[in-house]
Short mmCIF file of C-alpha atoms (C1' of nucleotides) in Angstrom, two decimals:
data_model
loop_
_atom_site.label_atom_id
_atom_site.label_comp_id
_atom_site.label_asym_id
_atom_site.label_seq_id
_atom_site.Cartn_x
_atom_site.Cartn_y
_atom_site.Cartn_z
CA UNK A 695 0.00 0.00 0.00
CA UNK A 696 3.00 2.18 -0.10
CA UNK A 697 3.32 5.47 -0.90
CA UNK A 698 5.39 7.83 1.23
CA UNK A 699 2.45 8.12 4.32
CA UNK A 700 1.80 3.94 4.52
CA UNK A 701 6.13 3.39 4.32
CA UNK A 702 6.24 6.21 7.07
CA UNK A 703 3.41 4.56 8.69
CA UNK A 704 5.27 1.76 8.50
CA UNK A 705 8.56 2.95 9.91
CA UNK A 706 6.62 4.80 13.05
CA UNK A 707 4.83 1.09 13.62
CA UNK A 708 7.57 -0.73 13.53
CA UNK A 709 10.62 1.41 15.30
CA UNK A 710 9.33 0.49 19.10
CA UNK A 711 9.16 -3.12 18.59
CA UNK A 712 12.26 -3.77 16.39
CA UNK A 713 14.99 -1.27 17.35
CA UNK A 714 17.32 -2.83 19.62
CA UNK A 715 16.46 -6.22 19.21
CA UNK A 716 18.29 -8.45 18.28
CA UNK A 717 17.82 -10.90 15.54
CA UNK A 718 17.72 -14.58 16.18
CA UNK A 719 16.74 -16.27 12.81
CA UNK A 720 16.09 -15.22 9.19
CA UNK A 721 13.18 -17.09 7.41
CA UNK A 722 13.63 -16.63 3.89
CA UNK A 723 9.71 -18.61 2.09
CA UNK A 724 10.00 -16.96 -1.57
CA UNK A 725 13.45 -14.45 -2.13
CA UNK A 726 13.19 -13.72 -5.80
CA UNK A 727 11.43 -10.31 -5.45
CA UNK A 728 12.41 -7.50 -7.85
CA UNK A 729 16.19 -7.94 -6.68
CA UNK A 730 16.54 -11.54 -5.93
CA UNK A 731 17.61 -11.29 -1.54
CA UNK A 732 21.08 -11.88 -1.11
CA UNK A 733 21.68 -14.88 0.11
CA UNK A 734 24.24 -14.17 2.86
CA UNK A 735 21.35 -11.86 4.55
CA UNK A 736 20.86 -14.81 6.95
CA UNK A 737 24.28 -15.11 8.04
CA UNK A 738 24.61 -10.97 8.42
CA UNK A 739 21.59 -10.72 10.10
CA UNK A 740 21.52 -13.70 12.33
CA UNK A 741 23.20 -12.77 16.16
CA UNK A 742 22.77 -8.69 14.45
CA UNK A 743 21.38 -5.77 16.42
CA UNK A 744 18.61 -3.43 14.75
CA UNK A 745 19.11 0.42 15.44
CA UNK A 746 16.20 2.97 14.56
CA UNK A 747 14.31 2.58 11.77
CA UNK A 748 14.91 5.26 9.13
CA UNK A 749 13.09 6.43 6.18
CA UNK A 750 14.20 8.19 3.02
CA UNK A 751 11.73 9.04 0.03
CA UNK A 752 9.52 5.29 -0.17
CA UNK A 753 12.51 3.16 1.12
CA UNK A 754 13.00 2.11 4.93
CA UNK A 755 16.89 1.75 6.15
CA UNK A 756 17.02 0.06 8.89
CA UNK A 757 20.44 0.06 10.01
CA UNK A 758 22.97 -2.53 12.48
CA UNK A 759 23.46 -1.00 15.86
CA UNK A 760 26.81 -2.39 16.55
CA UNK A 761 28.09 -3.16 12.91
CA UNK A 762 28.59 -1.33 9.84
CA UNK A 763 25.52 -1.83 7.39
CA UNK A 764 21.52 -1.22 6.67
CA UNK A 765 18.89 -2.98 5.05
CA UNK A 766 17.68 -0.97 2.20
CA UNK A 767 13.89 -1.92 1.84
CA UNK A 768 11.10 -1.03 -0.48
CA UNK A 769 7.40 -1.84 -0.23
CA UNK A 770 6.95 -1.90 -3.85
CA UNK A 771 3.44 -1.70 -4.85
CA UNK A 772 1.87 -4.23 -2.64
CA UNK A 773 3.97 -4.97 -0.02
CA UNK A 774 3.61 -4.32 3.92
CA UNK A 775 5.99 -5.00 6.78
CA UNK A 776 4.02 -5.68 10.00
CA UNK A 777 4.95 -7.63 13.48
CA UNK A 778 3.84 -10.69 14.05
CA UNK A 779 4.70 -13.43 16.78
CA UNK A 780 6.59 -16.03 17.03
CA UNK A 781 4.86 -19.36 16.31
CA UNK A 782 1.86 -17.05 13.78
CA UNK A 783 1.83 -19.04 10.45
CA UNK A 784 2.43 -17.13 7.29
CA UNK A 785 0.17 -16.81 5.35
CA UNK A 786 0.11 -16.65 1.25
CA UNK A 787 2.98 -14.13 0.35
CA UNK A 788 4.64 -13.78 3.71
CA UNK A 789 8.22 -14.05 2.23
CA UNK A 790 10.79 -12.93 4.89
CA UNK A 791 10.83 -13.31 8.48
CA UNK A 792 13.30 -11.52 10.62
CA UNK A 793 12.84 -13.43 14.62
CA UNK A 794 13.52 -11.32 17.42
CA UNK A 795 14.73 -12.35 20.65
CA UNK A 796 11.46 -10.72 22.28
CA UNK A 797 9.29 -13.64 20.67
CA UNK A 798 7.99 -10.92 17.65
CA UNK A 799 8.65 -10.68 14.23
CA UNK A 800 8.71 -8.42 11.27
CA UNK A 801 7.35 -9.91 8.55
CA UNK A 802 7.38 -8.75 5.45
CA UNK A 803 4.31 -9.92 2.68
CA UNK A 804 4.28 -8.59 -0.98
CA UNK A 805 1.95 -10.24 -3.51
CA UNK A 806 3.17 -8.79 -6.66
CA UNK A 807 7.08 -9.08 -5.51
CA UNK A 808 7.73 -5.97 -7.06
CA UNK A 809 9.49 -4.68 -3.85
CA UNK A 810 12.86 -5.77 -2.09
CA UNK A 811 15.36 -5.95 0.69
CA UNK A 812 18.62 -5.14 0.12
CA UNK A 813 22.09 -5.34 1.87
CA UNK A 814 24.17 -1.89 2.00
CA UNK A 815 27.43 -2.70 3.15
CA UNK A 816 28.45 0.66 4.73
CA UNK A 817 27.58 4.10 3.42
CA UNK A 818 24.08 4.15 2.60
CA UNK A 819 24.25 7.49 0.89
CA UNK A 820 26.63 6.30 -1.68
CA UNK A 821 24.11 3.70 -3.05
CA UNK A 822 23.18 4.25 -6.33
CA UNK A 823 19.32 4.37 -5.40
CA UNK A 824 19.47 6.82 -2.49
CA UNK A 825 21.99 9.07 -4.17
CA UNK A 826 20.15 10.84 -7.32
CA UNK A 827 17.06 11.54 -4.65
CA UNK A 828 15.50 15.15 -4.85
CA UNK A 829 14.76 16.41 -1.47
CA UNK A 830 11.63 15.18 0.97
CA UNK A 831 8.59 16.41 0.23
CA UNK A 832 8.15 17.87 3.72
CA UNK A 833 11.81 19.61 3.98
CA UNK A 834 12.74 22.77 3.69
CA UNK A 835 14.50 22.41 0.59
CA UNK A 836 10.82 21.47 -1.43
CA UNK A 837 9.50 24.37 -2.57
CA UNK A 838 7.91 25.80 -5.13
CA UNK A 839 10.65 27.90 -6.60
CA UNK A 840 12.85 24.34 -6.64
CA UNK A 841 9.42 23.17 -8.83
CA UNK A 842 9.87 26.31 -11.44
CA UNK A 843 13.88 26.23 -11.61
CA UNK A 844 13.52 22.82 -12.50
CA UNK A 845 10.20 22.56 -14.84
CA UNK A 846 12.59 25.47 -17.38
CA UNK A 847 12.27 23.99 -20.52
CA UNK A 848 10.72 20.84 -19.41
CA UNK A 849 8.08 20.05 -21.83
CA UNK A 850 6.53 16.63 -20.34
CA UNK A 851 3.02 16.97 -18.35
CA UNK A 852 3.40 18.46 -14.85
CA UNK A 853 2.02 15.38 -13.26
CA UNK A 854 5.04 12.82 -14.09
CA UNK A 855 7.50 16.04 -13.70
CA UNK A 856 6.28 16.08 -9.71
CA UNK A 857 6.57 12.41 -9.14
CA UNK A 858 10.22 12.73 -10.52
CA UNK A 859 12.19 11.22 -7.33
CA UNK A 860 14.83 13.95 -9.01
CA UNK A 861 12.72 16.58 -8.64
CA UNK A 862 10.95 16.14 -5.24
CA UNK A 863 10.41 12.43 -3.68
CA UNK A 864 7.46 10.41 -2.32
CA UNK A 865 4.71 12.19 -4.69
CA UNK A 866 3.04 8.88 -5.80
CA UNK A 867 0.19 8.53 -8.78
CA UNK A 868 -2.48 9.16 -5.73
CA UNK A 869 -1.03 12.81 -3.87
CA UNK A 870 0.58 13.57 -6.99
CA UNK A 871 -3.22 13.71 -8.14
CA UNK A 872 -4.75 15.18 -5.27
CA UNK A 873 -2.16 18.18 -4.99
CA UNK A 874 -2.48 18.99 -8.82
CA UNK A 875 -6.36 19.25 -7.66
CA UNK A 876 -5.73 21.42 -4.70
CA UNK A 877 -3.49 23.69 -6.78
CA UNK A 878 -6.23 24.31 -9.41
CA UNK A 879 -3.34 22.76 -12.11
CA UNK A 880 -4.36 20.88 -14.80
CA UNK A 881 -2.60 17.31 -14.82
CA UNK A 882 -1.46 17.44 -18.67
CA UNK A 883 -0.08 21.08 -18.78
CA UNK A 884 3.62 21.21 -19.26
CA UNK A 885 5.50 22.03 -16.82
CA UNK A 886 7.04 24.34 -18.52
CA UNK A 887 4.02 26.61 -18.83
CA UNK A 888 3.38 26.85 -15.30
CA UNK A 889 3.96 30.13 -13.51
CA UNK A 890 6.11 30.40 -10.61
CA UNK A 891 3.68 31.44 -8.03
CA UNK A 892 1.31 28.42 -9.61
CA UNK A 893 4.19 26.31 -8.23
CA UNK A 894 4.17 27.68 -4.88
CA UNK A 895 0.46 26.54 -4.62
CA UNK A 896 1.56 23.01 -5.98
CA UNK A 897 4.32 22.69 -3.94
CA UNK A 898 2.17 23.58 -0.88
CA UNK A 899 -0.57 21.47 -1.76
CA UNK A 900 1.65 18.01 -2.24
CA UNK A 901 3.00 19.18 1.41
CA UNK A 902 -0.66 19.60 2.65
CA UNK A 903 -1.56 16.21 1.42
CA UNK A 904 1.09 14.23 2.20
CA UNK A 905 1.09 15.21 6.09
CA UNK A 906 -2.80 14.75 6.43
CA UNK A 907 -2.52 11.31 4.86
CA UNK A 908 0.73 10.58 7.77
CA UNK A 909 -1.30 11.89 10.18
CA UNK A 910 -4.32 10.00 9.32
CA UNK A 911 -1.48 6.40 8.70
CA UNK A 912 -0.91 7.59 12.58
CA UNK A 913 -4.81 6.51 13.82
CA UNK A 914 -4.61 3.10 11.95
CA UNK A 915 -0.95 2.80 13.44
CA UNK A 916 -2.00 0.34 16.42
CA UNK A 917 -4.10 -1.89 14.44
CA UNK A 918 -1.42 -1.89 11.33
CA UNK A 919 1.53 -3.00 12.94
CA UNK A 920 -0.33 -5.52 15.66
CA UNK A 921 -1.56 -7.60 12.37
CA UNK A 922 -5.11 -6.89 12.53
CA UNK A 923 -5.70 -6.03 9.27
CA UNK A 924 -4.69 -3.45 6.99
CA UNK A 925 -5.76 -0.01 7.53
CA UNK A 926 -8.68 1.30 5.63
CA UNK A 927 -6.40 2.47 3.13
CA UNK A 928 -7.35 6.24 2.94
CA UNK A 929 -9.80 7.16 5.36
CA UNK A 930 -9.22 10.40 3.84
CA UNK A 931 -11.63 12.09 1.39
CA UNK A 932 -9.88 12.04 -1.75
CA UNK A 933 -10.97 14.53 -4.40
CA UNK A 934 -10.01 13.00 -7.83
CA UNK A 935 -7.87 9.87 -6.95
CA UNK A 936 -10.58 6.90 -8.33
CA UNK A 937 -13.29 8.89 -8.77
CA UNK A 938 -13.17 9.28 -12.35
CA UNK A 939 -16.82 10.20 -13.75
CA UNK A 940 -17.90 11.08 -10.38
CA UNK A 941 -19.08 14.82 -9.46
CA UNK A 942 -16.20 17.43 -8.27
CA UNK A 943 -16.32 17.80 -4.59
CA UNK A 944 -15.34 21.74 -5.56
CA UNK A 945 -17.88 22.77 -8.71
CA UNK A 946 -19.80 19.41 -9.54
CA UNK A 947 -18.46 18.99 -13.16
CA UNK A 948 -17.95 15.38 -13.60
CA UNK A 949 -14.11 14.22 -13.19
CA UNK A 950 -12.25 13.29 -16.52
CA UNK A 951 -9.93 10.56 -16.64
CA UNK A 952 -6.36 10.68 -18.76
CA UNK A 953 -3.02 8.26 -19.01
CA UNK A 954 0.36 10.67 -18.39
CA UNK A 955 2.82 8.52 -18.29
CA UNK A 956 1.49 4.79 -18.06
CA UNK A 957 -1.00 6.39 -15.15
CA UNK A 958 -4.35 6.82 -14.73
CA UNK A 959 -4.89 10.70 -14.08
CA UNK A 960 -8.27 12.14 -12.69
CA UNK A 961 -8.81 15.60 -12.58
CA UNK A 962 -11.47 18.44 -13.19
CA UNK A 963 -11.68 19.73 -16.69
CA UNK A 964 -13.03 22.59 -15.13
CA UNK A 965 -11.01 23.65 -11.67
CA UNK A 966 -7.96 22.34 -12.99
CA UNK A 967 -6.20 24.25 -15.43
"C1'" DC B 365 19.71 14.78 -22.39
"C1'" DG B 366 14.50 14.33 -22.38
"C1'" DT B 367 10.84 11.57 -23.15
"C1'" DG B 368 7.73 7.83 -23.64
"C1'" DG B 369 7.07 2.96 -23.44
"C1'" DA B 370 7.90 -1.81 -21.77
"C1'" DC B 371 8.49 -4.59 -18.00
"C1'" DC B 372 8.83 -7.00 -13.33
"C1'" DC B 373 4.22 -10.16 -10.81
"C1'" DT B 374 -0.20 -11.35 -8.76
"C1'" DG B 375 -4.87 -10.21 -7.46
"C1'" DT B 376 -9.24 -8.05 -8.22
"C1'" DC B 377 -12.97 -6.20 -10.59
"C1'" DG B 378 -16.21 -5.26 -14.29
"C1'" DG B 379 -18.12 -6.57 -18.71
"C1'" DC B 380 -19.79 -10.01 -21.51
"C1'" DT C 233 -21.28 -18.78 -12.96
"C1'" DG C 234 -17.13 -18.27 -15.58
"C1'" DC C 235 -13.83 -16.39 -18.54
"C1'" DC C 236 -10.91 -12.53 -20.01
"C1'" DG C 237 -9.00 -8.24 -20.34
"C1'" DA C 238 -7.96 -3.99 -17.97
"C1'" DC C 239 -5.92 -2.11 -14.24
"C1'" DA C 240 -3.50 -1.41 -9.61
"C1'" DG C 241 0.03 2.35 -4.59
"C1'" DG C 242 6.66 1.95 -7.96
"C1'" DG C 243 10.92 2.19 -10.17
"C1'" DT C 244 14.31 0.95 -13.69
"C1'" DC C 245 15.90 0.34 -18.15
"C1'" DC C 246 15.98 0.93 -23.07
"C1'" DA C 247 15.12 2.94 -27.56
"C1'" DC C 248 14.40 7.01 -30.00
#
DNA sequence: CGTGGACCCTGTCGGC
DNA sequence: TGCCGACAGGGTCCAC
């Protein structure tokens, strides 16, 4: 369910019951996901001590305390970490287990296998992956003049230009949506033909949505992480994400539906410009 | 270099 | 009821 709230979800759920622990067995069911697991992750991890949980754009480090190292881990599309316990059965597409020595685990489930875990030997920064990252979303250093320095001479639509991880991170297909509706900005315009002060709303707006959505991850938190079930996945009232055909929450012209970049886009043909 | 398309894989849903 | 195609939260790679 990841996009940047769920994987920061995720890493709030997950921190008090993994960091520190130690790990006392790897369980390795399926391990050809997107990048096949290494196989020595069971001897690295096994007798290994998990620090704090950190996140950068959709991937979750999760680093050694006491030796150099971090497991670089993405959710994919389908994929969910949760703790379990000790003795739960897996179910269908529970692929990794890391055991703890307090009797939990975190177990990681992906249907589709499009996500991973990876092994980063020392500095994490360096890798390849984490390195050509734009900044968070919710720094400092996102703004909407960084949006309009960029989008000079960029002619593809707006919508795939914001959910460039060079450009800004963590804007998935559904806030990447959602802010180009709160910004009034029409999904297909090029970025290149959008005013500077246009960008300050849109950079605002992707902000807006994107700590709503973690605060809202934050109410499901308990049930998420104990293995109850999956959160409702937005309680939140989206405005265009899925409801194409469907009345604008704003003006009640019905919502228009386009493909930018392999992605369904829903916006309002007439608040959107 | 910028851009658009294919692709990795499984599950679900809607139309016929 | 059953089959089949379209589509789904992401990211990388490859032609043009």
């Amino acid at each position: 369910m990841p996009e940047l709230p769920e994987v920061e979800t995720t890493r709030r759920g997950i921190t008090p019951f993994i960091a520190d622990q130690e790990i006392t067995e790897v369980r390795l069911r399926h391990t050809r996901l997107r990048v096949p697991v290494p196989a020595d992750l069971p001897d690295r991890l096994t007798g290994a001590r998990l620090g704090t949980p950190r996140r950068r754009a959709k991937y979750l480090l999760l680093p050694l305390e006491n030796a150099p190292g971090t497991l670089l881990w993405h959710l994919g599309m389908s994929g969910s970490l949760r703790i379990a316990r000790v003795g739960e059965a897996p179910k269908k597409h529970d692929h990794i287990d890391l055991v703890l020595e307090s009797g939990r685990v975190l177990r990681y489930h992906d249907p589709r296998r499009f996500g991973f875990v990876d092994w980063l030997q020392a500095d994490a920064a360096r890798d390849s992956r984490l390195s050509h990252l734009g900044p968070e979303p919710l720094s400092d250093a996102f703004t909407g003049e960084r949006l309009y320095r960029l989008s000079r001479g960029r002619r593809m639509a707006v919508k795939p230009f914001l959910m460039d991880n060079r450009v800004v991170v963590g804007v998935g297909n559904i806030y990447a949506a959602e802010a180009l509706f709160i910004a009034g900005i029409d999904p297909r315009r090029a970025a290149s033909r959008i005013a500077r002060v246009r960008f300050d709303r849109l950079a605002a707006a992707a902000r807006e949505v994107l700590a709503a959505a973690i605060t809202q991850g934050g109410t499901t938190l308990r049930d998420f992480v104990s293995g109850q079930g999956e959160p409702g996945y937005f309680a939140q009232r989206l405005n265009v994400y899925g409801r194409e055909g469907k009345p604008c929450r704003r003006c009640g012209a019905l919502l228009k539906r386009v493909a930018l970049g392999q992605r369904a886009s829903v916006y309002c043909p007439v608040c959107q410009r």
